[in-house]
mmCIF file with all atom_site columns, C-alpha atoms in Angstrom:
data_model
loop_
_atom_site.group_PDB
_atom_site.id
_atom_site.type_symbol
_atom_site.label_atom_id
_atom_site.label_alt_id
_atom_site.label_comp_id
_atom_site.label_asym_id
_atom_site.label_entity_id
_atom_site.label_seq_id
_atom_site.pdbx_PDB_ins_code
_atom_site.Cartn_x
_atom_site.Cartn_y
_atom_site.Cartn_z
_atom_site.occupancy
_atom_site.B_iso_or_equiv
_atom_site.pdbx_formal_charge
_atom_site.auth_seq_id
_atom_site.auth_comp_id
_atom_site.auth_asym_id
_atom_site.auth_atom_id
_atom_site.pdbx_PDB_model_num
ATOM 1  C CA . MET A 1 1  ? 20.275  -24.777 7.822   1.00 59.00 ? 1  MET A CA 1
ATOM 2  C CA . LYS A 1 2  ? 18.719  -25.477 4.037   1.00 61.00 ? 2  LYS A CA 1
ATOM 3  C CA . THR A 1 3  ? 15.636  -23.334 2.433   1.00 63.00 ? 3  THR A CA 1
ATOM 4  C CA . ALA A 1 4  ? 13.081  -24.103 0.979   1.00 60.00 ? 4  ALA A CA 1
ATOM 5  C CA . HIS A 1 5  ? 14.040  -24.156 -2.388  1.00 59.00 ? 5  HIS A CA 1
ATOM 6  C CA . GLN A 1 6  ? 17.203  -26.028 -1.302  1.00 63.00 ? 6  GLN A CA 1
ATOM 7  C CA . ARG A 1 7  ? 14.781  -29.216 0.433   1.00 62.00 ? 7  ARG A CA 1
ATOM 8  C CA . GLY A 1 8  ? 13.374  -29.634 -2.729  1.00 62.00 ? 8  GLY A CA 1
ATOM 9  C CA . ARG A 1 9  ? 9.835   -28.673 -1.179  1.00 68.00 ? 9  ARG A CA 1
ATOM 10 C CA . LEU A 1 10 ? 7.905   -25.573 -2.169  1.00 62.00 ? 10 LEU A CA 1
ATOM 11 C CA . GLU A 1 11 ? 4.870   -26.281 -0.299  1.00 67.00 ? 11 GLU A CA 1
ATOM 12 C CA . ASP A 1 12 ? 7.534   -24.587 2.224   1.00 74.00 ? 12 ASP A CA 1
ATOM 13 C CA . MET A 1 13 ? 7.748   -21.683 0.134   1.00 84.00 ? 13 MET A CA 1
ATOM 14 C CA . LYS A 1 14 ? 5.668   -18.278 0.340   1.00 91.00 ? 14 LYS A CA 1
ATOM 15 C CA . GLY A 1 15 ? 5.721   -15.461 -2.802  1.00 94.00 ? 15 GLY A CA 1
ATOM 16 C CA . LEU A 1 16 ? 5.198   -13.030 -3.655  1.00 96.00 ? 16 LEU A CA 1
ATOM 17 C CA . LEU A 1 17 ? 2.849   -11.569 -6.917  1.00 97.00 ? 17 LEU A CA 1
ATOM 18 C CA . LEU A 1 18 ? 3.304   -8.861  -8.709  1.00 96.00 ? 18 LEU A CA 1
ATOM 19 C CA . LEU A 1 19 ? -0.517  -7.799  -9.439  1.00 96.00 ? 19 LEU A CA 1
ATOM 20 C CA . SER A 1 20 ? -1.308  -5.907  -12.486 1.00 91.00 ? 20 SER A CA 1
ATOM 21 C CA . GLY A 1 21 ? -4.801  -6.245  -13.144 1.00 78.00 ? 21 GLY A CA 1
ATOM 22 C CA . GLY A 1 22 ? -3.692  -7.654  -16.444 1.00 88.00 ? 22 GLY A CA 1
ATOM 23 C CA . ILE A 1 23 ? -4.433  -11.432 -17.220 1.00 92.00 ? 23 ILE A CA 1
ATOM 24 C CA . ASP A 1 24 ? -1.013  -12.190 -17.391 1.00 95.00 ? 24 ASP A CA 1
ATOM 25 C CA . SER A 1 25 ? -0.465  -12.403 -13.362 1.00 96.00 ? 25 SER A CA 1
ATOM 26 C CA . PRO A 1 26 ? -3.370  -13.498 -11.714 1.00 96.00 ? 26 PRO A CA 1
ATOM 27 C CA . VAL A 1 27 ? -2.976  -16.716 -13.984 1.00 96.00 ? 27 VAL A CA 1
ATOM 28 C CA . ALA A 1 28 ? 0.147   -16.502 -12.843 1.00 96.00 ? 28 ALA A CA 1
ATOM 29 C CA . GLY A 1 29 ? -0.556  -16.059 -9.543  1.00 96.00 ? 29 GLY A CA 1
ATOM 30 C CA . TRP A 1 30 ? -3.465  -18.929 -10.206 1.00 96.00 ? 30 TRP A CA 1
ATOM 31 C CA . LEU A 1 31 ? 0.036   -20.781 -11.207 1.00 95.00 ? 31 LEU A CA 1
ATOM 32 C CA . MET A 1 32 ? 1.714   -19.518 -7.761  1.00 94.00 ? 32 MET A CA 1
ATOM 33 C CA . MET A 1 33 ? -0.840  -20.679 -5.401  1.00 94.00 ? 33 MET A CA 1
ATOM 34 C CA . ARG A 1 34 ? -0.872  -24.238 -6.939  1.00 92.00 ? 34 ARG A CA 1
ATOM 35 C CA . LYS A 1 35 ? 2.937   -25.035 -5.782  1.00 91.00 ? 35 LYS A CA 1
ATOM 36 C CA . MET A 1 36 ? 2.833   -22.042 -2.267  1.00 93.00 ? 36 MET A CA 1
ATOM 37 C CA . GLU A 1 37 ? 1.390   -19.906 -0.309  1.00 93.00 ? 37 GLU A CA 1
ATOM 38 C CA . ILE A 1 38 ? 1.411   -16.494 -1.901  1.00 96.00 ? 38 ILE A CA 1
ATOM 39 C CA . ALA A 1 39 ? 0.945   -12.516 -1.412  1.00 97.00 ? 39 ALA A CA 1
ATOM 40 C CA . ALA A 1 40 ? 0.417   -10.302 -3.803  1.00 98.00 ? 40 ALA A CA 1
ATOM 41 C CA . ILE A 1 41 ? 1.713   -6.252  -4.608  1.00 97.00 ? 41 ILE A CA 1
ATOM 42 C CA . HIS A 1 42 ? -0.358  -3.314  -6.836  1.00 96.00 ? 42 HIS A CA 1
ATOM 43 C CA . PHE A 1 43 ? 1.421   -0.331  -8.406  1.00 94.00 ? 43 PHE A CA 1
ATOM 44 C CA . TYR A 1 44 ? -1.040  2.259   -8.757  1.00 93.00 ? 44 TYR A CA 1
ATOM 45 C CA . THR A 1 45 ? -0.416  6.058   -9.538  1.00 90.00 ? 45 THR A CA 1
ATOM 46 C CA . ALA A 1 46 ? -3.683  7.116   -8.260  1.00 91.00 ? 46 ALA A CA 1
ATOM 47 C CA . GLU A 1 47 ? -3.100  10.590  -9.329  1.00 88.00 ? 47 GLU A CA 1
ATOM 48 C CA . PHE A 1 48 ? -2.816  10.347  -12.395 1.00 84.00 ? 48 PHE A CA 1
ATOM 49 C CA . THR A 1 49 ? -5.198  7.082   -13.231 1.00 86.00 ? 49 THR A CA 1
ATOM 50 C CA . GLY A 1 50 ? -7.444  7.485   -11.452 1.00 89.00 ? 50 GLY A CA 1
ATOM 51 C CA . THR A 1 51 ? -8.031  3.842   -8.390  1.00 91.00 ? 51 THR A CA 1
ATOM 52 C CA . GLU A 1 52 ? -9.697  1.668   -11.636 1.00 92.00 ? 52 GLU A CA 1
ATOM 53 C CA . SER A 1 53 ? -7.061  0.120   -11.130 1.00 92.00 ? 53 SER A CA 1
ATOM 54 C CA . LEU A 1 54 ? -6.455  -0.437  -7.614  1.00 94.00 ? 54 LEU A CA 1
ATOM 55 C CA . ALA A 1 55 ? -10.229 -1.738  -6.951  1.00 95.00 ? 55 ALA A CA 1
ATOM 56 C CA . LYS A 1 56 ? -9.633  -3.945  -10.270 1.00 95.00 ? 56 LYS A CA 1
ATOM 57 C CA . ALA A 1 57 ? -7.007  -6.079  -8.188  1.00 96.00 ? 57 ALA A CA 1
ATOM 58 C CA . ARG A 1 58 ? -8.369  -6.023  -4.770  1.00 96.00 ? 58 ARG A CA 1
ATOM 59 C CA . THR A 1 59 ? -11.320 -7.827  -7.094  1.00 96.00 ? 59 THR A CA 1
ATOM 60 C CA . LEU A 1 60 ? -8.504  -10.365 -8.541  1.00 95.00 ? 60 LEU A CA 1
ATOM 61 C CA . ALA A 1 61 ? -7.310  -10.961 -5.271  1.00 96.00 ? 61 ALA A CA 1
ATOM 62 C CA . ARG A 1 62 ? -10.414 -11.986 -3.495  1.00 96.00 ? 62 ARG A CA 1
ATOM 63 C CA . HIS A 1 63 ? -11.102 -13.913 -6.488  1.00 95.00 ? 63 HIS A CA 1
ATOM 64 C CA . LEU A 1 64 ? -8.390  -16.288 -6.131  1.00 95.00 ? 64 LEU A CA 1
ATOM 65 C CA . GLY A 1 65 ? -8.479  -16.052 -2.524  1.00 96.00 ? 65 GLY A CA 1
ATOM 66 C CA . ILE A 1 66 ? -4.945  -14.326 -1.619  1.00 96.00 ? 66 ILE A CA 1
ATOM 67 C CA . LYS A 1 67 ? -5.815  -13.755 1.730   1.00 95.00 ? 67 LYS A CA 1
ATOM 68 C CA . THR A 1 68 ? -2.917  -10.915 1.714   1.00 97.00 ? 68 THR A CA 1
ATOM 69 C CA . LEU A 1 69 ? -2.034  -7.215  -0.383  1.00 97.00 ? 69 LEU A CA 1
ATOM 70 C CA . TYR A 1 70 ? -0.039  -4.907  -0.206  1.00 98.00 ? 70 TYR A CA 1
ATOM 71 C CA . THR A 1 71 ? -0.864  -1.210  -2.077  1.00 97.00 ? 71 THR A CA 1
ATOM 72 C CA . VAL A 1 72 ? 0.968   1.516   -2.871  1.00 96.00 ? 72 VAL A CA 1
ATOM 73 C CA . ASP A 1 73 ? 0.145   4.448   -4.066  1.00 95.00 ? 73 ASP A CA 1
ATOM 74 C CA . ALA A 1 74 ? 3.706   5.483   -7.346  1.00 91.00 ? 74 ALA A CA 1
ATOM 75 C CA . SER A 1 75 ? 2.199   8.612   -7.446  1.00 91.00 ? 75 SER A CA 1
ATOM 76 C CA . ARG A 1 76 ? 4.398   10.266  -6.024  1.00 91.00 ? 76 ARG A CA 1
ATOM 77 C CA . ALA A 1 77 ? 8.087   8.765   -7.354  1.00 86.00 ? 77 ALA A CA 1
ATOM 78 C CA . PHE A 1 78 ? 5.910   8.265   -10.763 1.00 84.00 ? 78 PHE A CA 1
ATOM 79 C CA . ALA A 1 79 ? 5.291   12.230  -11.281 1.00 85.00 ? 79 ALA A CA 1
ATOM 80 C CA . GLN A 1 80 ? 9.783   12.937  -10.396 1.00 84.00 ? 80 GLN A CA 1
ATOM 81 C CA . VAL A 1 81 ? 10.375  10.842  -12.507 1.00 81.00 ? 81 VAL A CA 1
ATOM 82 C CA . VAL A 1 82 ? 7.994   12.184  -15.306 1.00 78.00 ? 82 VAL A CA 1
ATOM 83 C CA . GLU A 1 83 ? 10.139  15.589  -13.914 1.00 82.00 ? 83 GLU A CA 1
ATOM 84 C CA . LYS A 1 84 ? 13.902  15.028  -13.961 1.00 81.00 ? 84 LYS A CA 1
ATOM 85 C CA . ALA A 1 85 ? 13.590  12.465  -16.672 1.00 79.00 ? 85 ALA A CA 1
ATOM 86 C CA . PHE A 1 86 ? 14.526  13.242  -20.039 1.00 79.00 ? 86 PHE A CA 1
ATOM 87 C CA . HIS A 1 87 ? 10.677  13.271  -21.376 1.00 77.00 ? 87 HIS A CA 1
ATOM 88 C CA . LYS A 1 88 ? 11.677  10.794  -24.254 1.00 78.00 ? 88 LYS A CA 1
ATOM 89 C CA . TYR A 1 89 ? 12.203  8.089   -22.235 1.00 77.00 ? 89 TYR A CA 1
ATOM 90 C CA . TYR A 1 90 ? 10.818  7.925   -18.946 1.00 68.00 ? 90 TYR A CA 1
ATOM 91 C CA . PHE A 1 91 ? 7.159   6.388   -19.745 1.00 69.00 ? 91 PHE A CA 1
ATOM 92 C CA . ILE A 1 92 ? 10.600  3.643   -19.930 1.00 76.00 ? 92 ILE A CA 1
ATOM 93 C CA . PHE A 1 93 ? 11.886  4.104   -16.554 1.00 71.00 ? 93 PHE A CA 1
ATOM 94 C CA . THR A 1 94 ? 8.525   4.222   -15.425 1.00 69.00 ? 94 THR A CA 1
ATOM 95 C CA . LYS A 1 95 ? 7.780   0.241   -16.286 1.00 66.00 ? 95 LYS A CA 1
#
């Protein structure tokens, strides 16, 4: 069985957008939506930075017309990297 990509029909494909809250990801999402149905996912660290980015991601998804937004509080994972990684590199590891 051929995939939608192999058949050359992007309209039959679904995409997942990593929605960060900056300008690049909403623009990429808008461009993707012209060719396929998309859902979005947003990672945030409420323990460290609060939930402002979560609210912004929800607003962006609503403005773009994205029906499904998955949200992940990555605070615990981020804390483990900060705790266990060599301090000089932990910020790089969490990107």
